Coordinates of C-alpha atoms (C1' of nucleotides) in Angstrom, one line a residue:
Chain A
M138 CA -8.4 -17.1 -0.8
N139 CA -5.5 -14.9 -0.6
S140 CA -3.4 -14.4 2.6
A141 CA -5.2 -11.3 3.8
A142 CA -8.3 -13.5 4.3
N143 CA -6.2 -15.9 5.0
A144 CA -5.2 -14.0 8.3
L145 CA -8.8 -13.3 9.3
L146 CA -10.4 -16.5 10.3
T147 CA -9.3 -19.9 8.8
T148 CA -8.4 -22.7 10.6
D149 CA -5.7 -24.1 8.7
E150 CA -3.2 -26.2 10.2
P151 CA 0.0 -25.6 9.4
A152 CA 2.2 -28.7 7.9
E153 CA 0.2 -29.4 4.4
T154 CA 1.1 -32.8 2.4
G155 CA 2.2 -33.0 -0.8
A156 CA -1.3 -33.2 -2.8
Q157 CA -3.1 -30.1 -1.5
Q158 CA -0.1 -28.0 -2.2
I159 CA -0.3 -29.6 -5.7
R160 CA -4.5 -29.2 -5.7
D161 CA -3.9 -25.7 -4.5
A162 CA -1.7 -24.8 -7.6
I163 CA -3.6 -26.2 -9.0
R164 CA -7.1 -24.6 -8.6
D165 CA -5.3 -21.7 -8.4
A166 CA -4.6 -22.1 -11.3
I167 CA -8.0 -22.8 -13.1
V168 CA -9.1 -20.1 -10.8
E169 CA -6.9 -17.5 -12.4
R170 CA -7.9 -18.8 -15.8
R171 CA -4.1 -20.4 -16.6
L172 CA -5.8 -23.8 -17.5
S173 CA -8.8 -23.0 -19.3
P174 CA -11.5 -24.9 -19.7
G175 CA -11.4 -28.4 -21.2
T176 CA -7.6 -29.1 -20.8
K177 CA -6.6 -32.8 -20.1
L178 CA -4.2 -33.2 -17.1
S179 CA -3.2 -36.3 -17.2
E180 CA -1.4 -38.1 -14.1
S181 CA 2.2 -38.7 -15.4
D182 CA 2.3 -34.8 -16.4
V183 CA 0.9 -33.5 -13.2
G184 CA 3.1 -36.1 -11.1
N185 CA 6.0 -34.5 -13.7
L186 CA 5.7 -31.3 -13.5
F187 CA 5.7 -30.7 -10.1
N188 CA 9.0 -33.6 -9.8
V189 CA 6.0 -35.8 -7.5
S190 CA 5.0 -39.2 -8.6
R191 CA 1.6 -40.0 -10.3
T192 CA 0.2 -40.9 -6.6
L193 CA 0.1 -37.4 -5.6
A194 CA -0.5 -36.2 -9.1
R195 CA -3.9 -38.3 -8.9
A196 CA -5.5 -38.1 -5.6
A197 CA -4.8 -34.3 -6.6
L198 CA -7.0 -34.5 -9.2
Q199 CA -9.7 -36.1 -7.8
A200 CA -9.7 -33.8 -5.2
L201 CA -10.3 -31.2 -7.5
S202 CA -13.4 -33.5 -9.0
Y203 CA -14.2 -33.2 -6.0
E204 CA -14.9 -29.5 -5.5
G205 CA -16.1 -29.8 -9.4
L206 CA -13.0 -27.5 -11.3
V207 CA -12.0 -30.9 -13.3
S208 CA -13.6 -33.1 -14.4
V209 CA -12.7 -37.6 -14.8
E210 CA -13.4 -39.6 -16.8
K211 CA -12.8 -43.3 -16.2
N212 CA -10.1 -44.7 -17.9
R213 CA -10.1 -41.5 -20.1
G214 CA -8.3 -39.0 -17.7
A215 CA -8.8 -35.7 -16.0
F216 CA -9.8 -32.7 -17.8
V217 CA -10.1 -28.6 -16.3
A218 CA -14.6 -28.4 -16.5
Y219 CA -16.2 -27.4 -19.2
P220 CA -19.3 -25.8 -17.4
S221 CA -22.1 -26.9 -19.1
P222 CA -24.4 -23.7 -19.8
D223 CA -27.1 -25.9 -17.5
E224 CA -24.4 -25.8 -14.6
A225 CA -23.9 -22.4 -15.4
R226 CA -27.4 -21.6 -13.6
Q227 CA -26.7 -23.9 -11.5
I228 CA -24.1 -22.3 -10.4
F229 CA -25.8 -18.8 -9.8
A230 CA -28.7 -20.4 -8.9
A231 CA -27.1 -22.1 -5.7
R232 CA -24.9 -18.3 -5.5
R233 CA -28.8 -15.8 -4.6
L234 CA -29.8 -19.4 -2.3
I235 CA -26.7 -19.3 0.0
E236 CA -25.4 -16.1 0.1
P237 CA -28.1 -13.4 1.5
G238 CA -28.5 -15.9 4.3
I239 CA -24.2 -15.5 4.6
L240 CA -24.9 -11.8 4.5
R241 CA -27.4 -12.1 7.6
E242 CA -25.0 -14.2 9.4
A243 CA -22.4 -11.9 8.8
A244 CA -23.6 -8.4 9.2
A245 CA -24.7 -9.8 12.6
R246 CA -21.8 -10.8 13.6
I247 CA -19.4 -8.6 12.2
T248 CA -16.6 -6.6 14.0
T249 CA -14.9 -3.0 13.4
S250 CA -11.9 -4.3 12.2
E251 CA -13.6 -7.2 10.2
I252 CA -15.3 -4.3 8.2
Q253 CA -12.3 -1.7 8.3
H254 CA -10.2 -5.6 6.5
L255 CA -13.3 -6.0 4.0
R256 CA -13.3 -2.0 3.1
Q257 CA -9.4 -2.9 2.5
L258 CA -10.5 -5.6 -0.1
L259 CA -12.8 -3.1 -2.2
L260 CA -9.7 -0.6 -2.7
E261 CA -7.6 -3.4 -3.6
E262 CA -10.0 -4.5 -6.1
S263 CA -10.5 -1.2 -7.5
R264 CA -6.5 -0.3 -7.2
L265 CA -7.0 -3.9 -9.3
I266 CA -9.8 -3.0 -11.6
S267 CA -8.0 0.2 -13.2
E268 CA -5.1 -1.4 -14.0
R269 CA -4.1 -2.7 -17.6
G270 CA -2.7 -6.0 -18.1
Q271 CA -3.8 -9.9 -18.1
T272 CA -2.1 -10.9 -14.7
A273 CA -4.3 -7.5 -13.2
R274 CA -7.4 -9.6 -14.8
R275 CA -6.4 -12.6 -13.0
A276 CA -5.6 -10.5 -9.7
E277 CA -8.7 -8.5 -10.0
I278 CA -10.5 -12.4 -10.4
K279 CA -9.1 -13.6 -7.4
A280 CA -9.8 -10.1 -5.4
S281 CA -13.6 -10.6 -6.6
G282 CA -14.3 -13.1 -5.3
D283 CA -12.3 -13.1 -2.0
F284 CA -14.6 -9.7 -1.0
H285 CA -17.1 -13.0 -1.6
L286 CA -15.3 -15.3 0.3
T287 CA -14.0 -13.5 3.6
L288 CA -18.2 -12.5 3.9
A289 CA -18.5 -16.1 4.5
A290 CA -15.6 -16.0 6.4
I291 CA -17.5 -14.1 9.2
S292 CA -20.7 -15.5 9.7
G293 CA -18.2 -18.1 11.0
N294 CA -19.6 -21.1 9.8
T295 CA -17.0 -23.2 8.0
I296 CA -19.3 -25.6 6.0
M297 CA -21.1 -22.6 4.6
Q298 CA -17.1 -21.9 3.3
R299 CA -16.6 -24.2 2.1
F300 CA -19.7 -24.4 -0.1
M301 CA -18.8 -21.1 -1.7
E302 CA -15.1 -21.1 -2.2
E303 CA -16.6 -24.4 -4.4
L304 CA -19.5 -21.9 -5.8
V305 CA -16.8 -18.7 -6.7
A306 CA -13.7 -21.2 -7.8
R307 CA -16.3 -22.4 -10.4
S308 CA -17.7 -18.6 -10.8
S309 CA -14.6 -18.6 -12.4
L310 CA -15.0 -21.0 -14.5
V311 CA -18.1 -20.1 -15.9
I312 CA -17.5 -16.7 -16.8
A313 CA -14.1 -17.4 -17.8
L314 CA -15.9 -19.4 -20.5
Y315 CA -19.1 -17.8 -21.5
G316 CA -19.1 -13.8 -19.8
Q317 CA -18.5 -11.1 -22.1
S318 CA -17.4 -8.4 -21.0
T319 CA -14.1 -8.1 -20.5
I320 CA -15.0 -7.3 -17.3
S321 CA -15.2 -9.3 -14.9
S322 CA -16.9 -7.5 -11.5
C323 CA -19.4 -5.2 -12.4
G324 CA -18.2 -1.9 -13.5
H325 CA -20.0 -0.1 -10.5
N326 CA -18.7 -0.1 -7.1
E327 CA -21.8 -3.0 -5.3
H328 CA -19.2 -4.5 -3.7
G329 CA -18.7 -1.4 -2.0
D330 CA -22.5 -0.5 -2.0
I331 CA -23.3 -4.1 0.1
V332 CA -20.5 -2.9 2.8
S333 CA -22.3 0.1 3.5
A334 CA -25.3 -1.4 3.4
I335 CA -24.3 -4.1 5.6
E336 CA -22.1 -1.5 8.3
A337 CA -26.0 0.9 7.8
K338 CA -27.1 -2.1 9.7
D339 CA -29.5 -2.2 6.7
L340 CA -30.1 -6.1 6.2
D341 CA -33.0 -6.5 4.0
H342 CA -31.0 -3.3 1.7
A343 CA -27.8 -5.3 1.9
C344 CA -28.9 -9.2 0.9
H345 CA -31.0 -6.7 -2.2
L346 CA -27.8 -5.7 -3.2
M347 CA -26.4 -9.2 -2.8
L348 CA -29.1 -10.5 -5.6
H349 CA -28.5 -7.6 -7.4
H350 CA -25.3 -8.6 -8.0
I351 CA -24.8 -11.7 -8.4
A352 CA -27.8 -11.5 -11.1
H353 CA -25.5 -8.6 -13.1
I354 CA -22.6 -10.9 -13.4
E355 CA -25.5 -13.9 -14.5
A356 CA -26.5 -11.5 -17.0
D357 CA -23.3 -10.7 -18.2
L358 CA -22.7 -14.5 -19.4
D359 CA -23.7 -15.7 -22.6
L360 CA -25.7 -18.6 -21.5
R361 CA -26.2 -20.5 -25.2
E362 CA -23.9 -24.1 -25.9
R363 CA -20.8 -23.6 -27.3
K364 CA -20.1 -26.6 -30.4
G365 CA -17.2 -26.9 -32.2
Q366 CA -14.6 -27.1 -28.9
G367 CA -16.2 -29.7 -26.4
L368 CA -18.6 -31.7 -28.8
K369 CA -18.4 -34.6 -25.9
E370 CA -19.3 -31.8 -23.2
A371 CA -22.5 -31.4 -26.2
F372 CA -24.2 -34.4 -25.6
D373 CA -23.0 -34.2 -22.2
L374 CA -20.9 -37.5 -21.4
Chain X
M1244 CA -30.9 -42.2 -1.5
N1245 CA -32.7 -45.2 -1.5
S1246 CA -33.7 -46.5 -5.0
A1247 CA -37.1 -44.9 -5.5
A1248 CA -35.6 -41.8 -5.6
N1249 CA -32.7 -43.3 -7.6
A1250 CA -35.8 -44.0 -10.4
L1251 CA -36.8 -40.8 -10.0
L1252 CA -34.3 -38.1 -10.2
T1253 CA -30.6 -38.8 -10.0
T1254 CA -28.0 -39.1 -12.6
D1255 CA -25.6 -41.7 -11.7
E1256 CA -23.3 -43.2 -14.3
P1257 CA -24.2 -47.2 -14.3
A1258 CA -19.5 -47.6 -13.5
E1259 CA -18.4 -47.2 -10.7
T1260 CA -15.2 -47.5 -9.3
G1261 CA -13.9 -49.3 -7.3
A1262 CA -13.1 -46.7 -4.6
Q1263 CA -16.3 -45.3 -4.8
Q1264 CA -18.0 -48.1 -3.8
I1265 CA -15.4 -48.3 -0.6
R1266 CA -16.9 -44.8 -0.1
D1267 CA -20.4 -45.4 -1.0
A1268 CA -20.3 -48.8 1.9
I1269 CA -18.8 -46.6 4.1
R1270 CA -20.3 -44.1 4.3
D1271 CA -24.5 -46.0 3.9
A1272 CA -22.5 -47.6 7.2
I1273 CA -21.4 -43.8 8.6
V1274 CA -25.1 -42.8 7.6
E1275 CA -27.0 -46.0 9.1
R1276 CA -24.7 -45.1 12.6
R1277 CA -22.9 -49.4 11.5
L1278 CA -19.6 -46.7 12.3
S1279 CA -19.7 -45.8 15.6
P1280 CA -17.9 -41.2 14.7
G1281 CA -14.4 -41.6 16.9
T1282 CA -14.1 -45.3 15.7
K1283 CA -10.8 -45.9 13.1
L1284 CA -10.5 -46.8 9.9
S1285 CA -6.9 -48.2 9.2
E1286 CA -6.4 -48.1 5.7
S1287 CA -4.7 -51.6 6.0
D1288 CA -8.2 -52.9 7.4
V1289 CA -10.8 -51.0 5.2
G1290 CA -8.7 -52.1 2.2
N1291 CA -8.9 -56.1 3.6
L1292 CA -12.2 -55.9 4.5
F1293 CA -13.1 -55.0 1.5
N1294 CA -10.8 -57.1 -0.1
V1295 CA -8.3 -54.3 -2.5
S1296 CA -5.5 -52.7 -2.0
R1297 CA -4.8 -49.9 0.2
T1298 CA -4.7 -47.2 -2.4
L1299 CA -8.1 -47.9 -3.1
A1300 CA -8.5 -48.5 0.5
R1301 CA -6.9 -44.7 0.8
A1302 CA -8.7 -43.4 -1.9
A1303 CA -11.8 -43.5 -0.5
L1304 CA -11.4 -42.1 3.1
Q1305 CA -9.8 -39.4 1.8
A1306 CA -13.2 -39.1 -0.7
L1307 CA -15.1 -39.4 3.9
S1308 CA -12.8 -37.0 4.7
Y1309 CA -13.6 -34.2 2.3
E1310 CA -17.7 -35.1 3.0
G1311 CA -16.8 -34.8 5.8
L1312 CA -18.1 -38.0 7.5
V1313 CA -14.2 -38.8 8.3
S1314 CA -11.5 -37.1 9.3
V1315 CA -8.0 -37.5 8.5
E1316 CA -4.6 -37.0 10.8
K1317 CA -1.2 -36.8 9.2
N1318 CA 0.2 -39.7 9.6
R1319 CA -2.0 -41.1 12.5
G1320 CA -4.9 -42.0 9.9
A1321 CA -8.3 -42.0 8.8
F1322 CA -12.0 -42.1 12.1
V1323 CA -15.2 -42.3 11.9
A1324 CA -15.5 -38.0 12.2
Y1325 CA -16.4 -37.1 15.7
P1326 CA -18.7 -33.3 15.5
S1327 CA -17.9 -30.8 17.9
P1328 CA -20.8 -29.6 19.1
D1329 CA -19.4 -26.1 17.4
E1330 CA -19.3 -28.3 14.6
A1331 CA -22.7 -29.1 15.2
R1332 CA -24.3 -25.9 16.1
Q1333 CA -22.7 -24.8 11.9
I1334 CA -24.7 -28.1 10.6
F1335 CA -27.7 -26.8 11.5
A1336 CA -26.9 -23.8 10.6
A1337 CA -26.3 -23.7 7.7
R1338 CA -29.7 -26.6 6.6
R1339 CA -32.0 -23.8 8.8
L1340 CA -29.9 -21.3 5.8
I1341 CA -30.4 -23.1 2.5
E1342 CA -33.4 -26.1 3.3
P1343 CA -35.9 -23.3 2.9
G1344 CA -34.7 -21.8 -0.5
I1345 CA -34.3 -25.2 -1.5
L1346 CA -38.2 -26.1 -0.2
R1347 CA -39.4 -22.6 -2.5
E1348 CA -37.2 -24.3 -5.3
A1349 CA -38.6 -28.1 -5.4
A1350 CA -42.5 -26.2 -4.3
A1351 CA -41.8 -23.6 -7.9
R1352 CA -40.9 -27.2 -10.4
I1353 CA -43.2 -29.8 -8.2
T1354 CA -45.3 -32.7 -10.1
T1355 CA -47.6 -34.9 -9.3
S1356 CA -46.2 -37.9 -10.2
E1357 CA -42.8 -36.0 -7.5
I1358 CA -45.4 -35.4 -4.6
Q1359 CA -46.8 -39.1 -5.5
H1360 CA -43.6 -40.6 -4.3
L1361 CA -42.7 -38.0 -1.8
R1362 CA -46.5 -39.2 -0.4
Q1363 CA -45.1 -42.9 -0.6
L1364 CA -41.4 -42.5 1.3
L1365 CA -43.9 -40.8 4.1
L1366 CA -46.2 -44.0 4.1
E1367 CA -42.5 -45.4 4.0
E1368 CA -41.3 -43.5 6.5
S1369 CA -44.5 -44.1 9.2
R1370 CA -44.0 -48.0 8.5
L1371 CA -41.0 -47.4 9.9
I1372 CA -41.7 -45.7 12.9
S1373 CA -44.3 -48.1 14.2
E1374 CA -41.5 -51.3 13.5
R1375 CA -39.1 -52.2 16.1
G1376 CA -35.6 -53.0 16.2
Q1377 CA -32.5 -51.8 15.2
T1378 CA -32.7 -52.1 11.7
A1379 CA -35.7 -50.6 11.5
R1380 CA -34.6 -47.6 12.9
R1381 CA -31.7 -47.4 10.8
A1382 CA -34.6 -47.6 7.8
E1383 CA -35.5 -45.0 10.2
I1384 CA -32.6 -42.8 9.8
K1385 CA -32.3 -43.2 6.2
A1386 CA -35.9 -42.5 5.2
S1387 CA -36.3 -39.3 7.6
G1388 CA -32.8 -38.0 5.6
D1389 CA -34.0 -38.9 1.3
F1390 CA -37.2 -37.2 2.9
H1391 CA -34.8 -34.2 2.7
L1392 CA -33.0 -35.3 0.0
T1393 CA -36.0 -35.9 -2.3
L1394 CA -36.2 -31.8 -1.5
A1395 CA -33.8 -30.8 -2.9
A1396 CA -33.7 -33.3 -6.1
I1397 CA -37.3 -32.2 -6.9
S1398 CA -35.5 -28.3 -6.6
G1399 CA -33.6 -28.8 -9.3
N1400 CA -29.8 -28.2 -9.0
T1401 CA -27.5 -31.2 -8.4
I1402 CA -25.6 -28.3 -6.2
M1403 CA -27.8 -27.5 -4.2
Q1404 CA -28.3 -31.7 -3.7
R1405 CA -25.0 -32.7 -2.9
F1406 CA -24.3 -29.8 -0.6
M1407 CA -28.1 -31.5 1.5
E1408 CA -26.4 -35.0 1.1
E1409 CA -23.5 -34.2 3.0
L1410 CA -25.9 -31.9 5.5
V1411 CA -27.8 -35.0 5.5
A1412 CA -25.0 -37.5 6.2
R1413 CA -23.7 -34.4 8.4
S1414 CA -26.6 -34.3 10.7
S1415 CA -26.8 -38.4 11.4
L1416 CA -23.5 -38.2 13.2
V1417 CA -24.2 -35.3 14.5
I1418 CA -28.3 -36.8 16.3
A1419 CA -25.6 -40.2 16.7
L1420 CA -23.9 -38.4 19.2
Y1421 CA -25.7 -35.9 20.7
G1422 CA -29.5 -37.0 20.1
Q1423 CA -31.1 -37.7 23.1
S1424 CA -34.2 -39.1 22.7
T1425 CA -34.6 -42.7 20.6
I1426 CA -36.8 -41.4 18.4
S1427 CA -34.5 -39.7 16.1
S1428 CA -36.8 -38.0 13.4
C1429 CA -38.7 -35.7 15.3
G1430 CA -41.9 -37.9 16.9
H1431 CA -45.3 -35.9 15.0
N1432 CA -46.0 -36.1 11.0
E1433 CA -43.8 -32.8 10.5
H1434 CA -42.4 -34.3 7.4
G1435 CA -46.8 -35.0 6.0
D1436 CA -47.3 -31.4 7.2
I1437 CA -44.5 -29.8 5.2
V1438 CA -45.9 -32.1 1.9
S1439 CA -48.8 -31.2 2.8
A1440 CA -48.0 -27.7 2.9
I1441 CA -46.4 -27.6 -0.3
E1442 CA -49.5 -29.1 -2.4
A1443 CA -51.7 -26.1 -0.6
K1444 CA -49.1 -23.3 -2.4
D1445 CA -48.3 -21.9 1.0
L1446 CA -44.9 -21.6 0.3
D1447 CA -44.5 -19.2 3.7
H1448 CA -46.1 -22.3 5.3
A1449 CA -44.0 -24.5 3.7
C1450 CA -40.8 -22.7 5.0
H1451 CA -41.8 -22.4 8.3
L1452 CA -43.4 -25.4 9.2
M1453 CA -39.7 -26.4 7.7
L1454 CA -37.1 -24.1 9.5
H1455 CA -39.5 -25.7 12.7
H1456 CA -38.6 -29.3 11.7
I1457 CA -34.8 -28.5 11.8
A1458 CA -34.9 -26.8 15.0
H1459 CA -37.2 -30.0 16.7
I1460 CA -34.3 -32.1 15.9
E1461 CA -31.9 -29.6 17.0
A1462 CA -33.3 -29.1 20.7
D1463 CA -33.2 -32.5 20.4
L1464 CA -29.6 -33.1 21.2
D1465 CA -27.5 -33.2 24.4
L1466 CA -23.8 -32.2 23.8
R1467 CA -22.1 -34.6 25.6
E1468 CA -19.4 -37.0 24.9
R1469 CA -19.5 -41.2 23.9
K1470 CA -17.1 -43.0 22.4
G1471 CA -16.7 -46.1 19.7
Q1472 CA -17.5 -49.6 18.8
G1473 CA -15.9 -52.0 16.4
L1474 CA -15.0 -51.7 12.9
K1475 CA -15.5 -55.4 12.2
E1476 CA -18.4 -56.0 13.4
A1477 CA -20.0 -53.2 12.4
F1478 CA -19.4 -55.0 9.0
D1479 CA -20.9 -58.1 10.2
L1480 CA -17.0 -60.1 10.5
Chain O
dA1310 C1' -10.5 -45.2 -52.8
dG1311 C1' -13.4 -47.1 -48.8
dC1312 C1' -14.0 -50.2 -45.4
dG1313 C1' -13.7 -52.7 -41.8
dG1314 C1' -10.2 -55.7 -37.8
dT1315 C1' -5.9 -56.2 -35.7
dC1316 C1' -2.2 -53.9 -33.2
dA1317 C1' 0.4 -50.7 -30.7
dA1318 C1' 1.4 -47.0 -28.1
dA1319 C1' -0.1 -43.9 -24.1
dT1320 C1' -3.2 -43.9 -20.3
dT1321 C1' -5.6 -44.9 -16.4
dG1322 C1' -7.0 -48.1 -12.6
dT1323 C1' -4.8 -51.0 -8.9
dA1324 C1' -1.2 -53.2 -6.3
dT1325 C1' 3.0 -53.7 -4.2
dA1326 C1' 7.0 -52.2 -2.1
dC1327 C1' 9.5 -49.4 0.9
dG1328 C1' 10.7 -45.0 3.9
dA1329 C1' 8.9 -41.8 7.6
dT1330 C1' 6.3 -40.4 11.5
dT1331 C1' 3.9 -42.1 15.1
dA1332 C1' 2.1 -45.5 18.6
dT1333 C1' 3.9 -49.3 22.2
dT1334 C1' 6.5 -52.3 24.6
dT1335 C1' 10.4 -53.3 26.7
dG1336 C1' 14.4 -53.1 29.3
dC1337 C1' 17.8 -50.5 32.4
dG1338 C1' 18.3 -47.5 36.2
dC1339 C1' 16.5 -45.5 41.1
Chain S
dG1465 C1' 7.3 -50.9 41.5
dC1466 C1' 8.1 -46.8 39.3
dG1467 C1' 9.5 -43.6 35.8
dC1468 C1' 12.2 -43.2 31.3
dA1469 C1' 14.9 -43.9 26.9
dA1470 C1' 15.4 -47.0 23.6
dA1471 C1' 14.3 -50.9 20.3
dT1472 C1' 9.7 -52.7 17.7
dA1473 C1' 5.4 -52.5 16.0
dA1474 C1' 2.4 -51.0 13.3
dT1475 C1' 0.8 -47.0 10.2
dC1476 C1' 0.6 -43.4 6.7
dG1477 C1' 3.0 -41.1 2.9
dT1478 C1' 5.0 -41.4 -1.4
dA1479 C1' 6.9 -44.8 -5.3
dT1480 C1' 7.9 -47.7 -8.8
dA1481 C1' 5.2 -52.1 -11.4
dC1482 C1' 2.6 -54.0 -13.2
dA1483 C1' -2.9 -55.0 -15.0
dA1484 C1' -6.6 -53.0 -17.8
dT1485 C1' -8.9 -50.4 -20.7
dT1486 C1' -8.9 -46.7 -25.0
dT1487 C1' -6.7 -44.4 -28.5
dG1488 C1' -4.9 -43.5 -32.6
dA1489 C1' -2.9 -46.7 -37.0
dC1490 C1' -1.8 -49.8 -40.0
dC1491 C1' -2.9 -53.0 -43.1
dG1492 C1' -5.0 -56.3 -46.0
dC1493 C1' -10.6 -56.6 -47.9
dT1494 C1' -13.9 -55.6 -51.1

DNA sequence: AGCGGTCAAATTGTATACGATTATTTGCGC
DNA sequence: GCGCAAATAATCGTATACAATTTGACCGCT
């Protein structure tokens, strides 16, 4: 969630404890693909990196494990999650299941200023798409997710919002692992079409577009087992 | 999730670490209403109760906070969550949003043995309803939730399953706080009707029944305030 | 050389210790 | 007696220390 979306609807208390900051930092690194799936996250290393004790590092890693972004194996350590193809399918199945509902709820409550905010997100997104470079690619990934998260925020249901945050973050991991085309968000302006449908109050069409949008993202994945890297994951331990 | 449902579909690893055991114990206590909303859960007290250090107690409380069952306030402590009326509405809104989707998915994949398992759950449930006593009431609460959780398990999507576990647990909290009728699960045999509709492959009707079922639970709520008991009594010391 | 076992290094699991923050009680003046 | 301030107690936030487990390596044996 970027600061713009933050300013819109979130309900976070100002004072963040140390572990949360570390958690957010690592999460951003994972979502922006600066940390590859399978990377080992030793408690000591994390603690040293952020100049805190292992206690806080451990707490942050535990929190990320609840979100499904890192997997902790008993007495072995924490690793950036390496979602299996089946897990990937479940993530997108979950998105297909809940995003239409969120969309309807959001469309029913959306204000003109929120529509404007969405349009601004789209603008930023297309600007990033046209840019070159790794950093632009990373920002694009984040922006693409922020569209869905903002929609969830507009829906007014903080629980669904949190579910979506998890799903979007994990989707980023899946795309990093299995995406084939370099373009992470679909080439077309599907987000814009959805906003237009919302604006036109054509909810059925908006949901239809959303489902297709998710399907397009998933269609870009090559969900075949990849061995030679995560051997342990291949035998699912 | 009871042992019967466990045997069917869950994917739990045998060895559980200490904090998880404590987390589960406290969660059960909350869901079964042995711990009232608002009860203070001091890290030291929890640690002493389970004969572990504050470290593990803290980890368990953090985990429960992520599930929304306890709220931790900075430098003040952890408390059994006291969901606001608005939070309650969001919880049931979320359930209305996702349970129909889960139901459709489950109905598409359900096997005859799973249907039989569901029927057995219903039998157990109605047996508990006819019984008297506090323990029967608690078991009934759990059984009522297990129906929904089993459906989620049958759907085959572990992510949605986890979401449902959180929503069902929090629903129990809401009902404990705001429920007015002594009957926690609806008086009628709505669960049974849903299973019948699934068996008849009438998905639309099943979803309709599910939505009404959730609406009935929500209609039994009265948004007013109540307060707590004690920690030690809940764990019968 | 290949195989098996024992030991050492590294990492996690848990407990304890200390500082910081909040709640409570005490004591004083009014 | 009542209200307010300072001391006291309780609790949380974080760091460090120790125990348990795993992993990899070294060494002797077949």
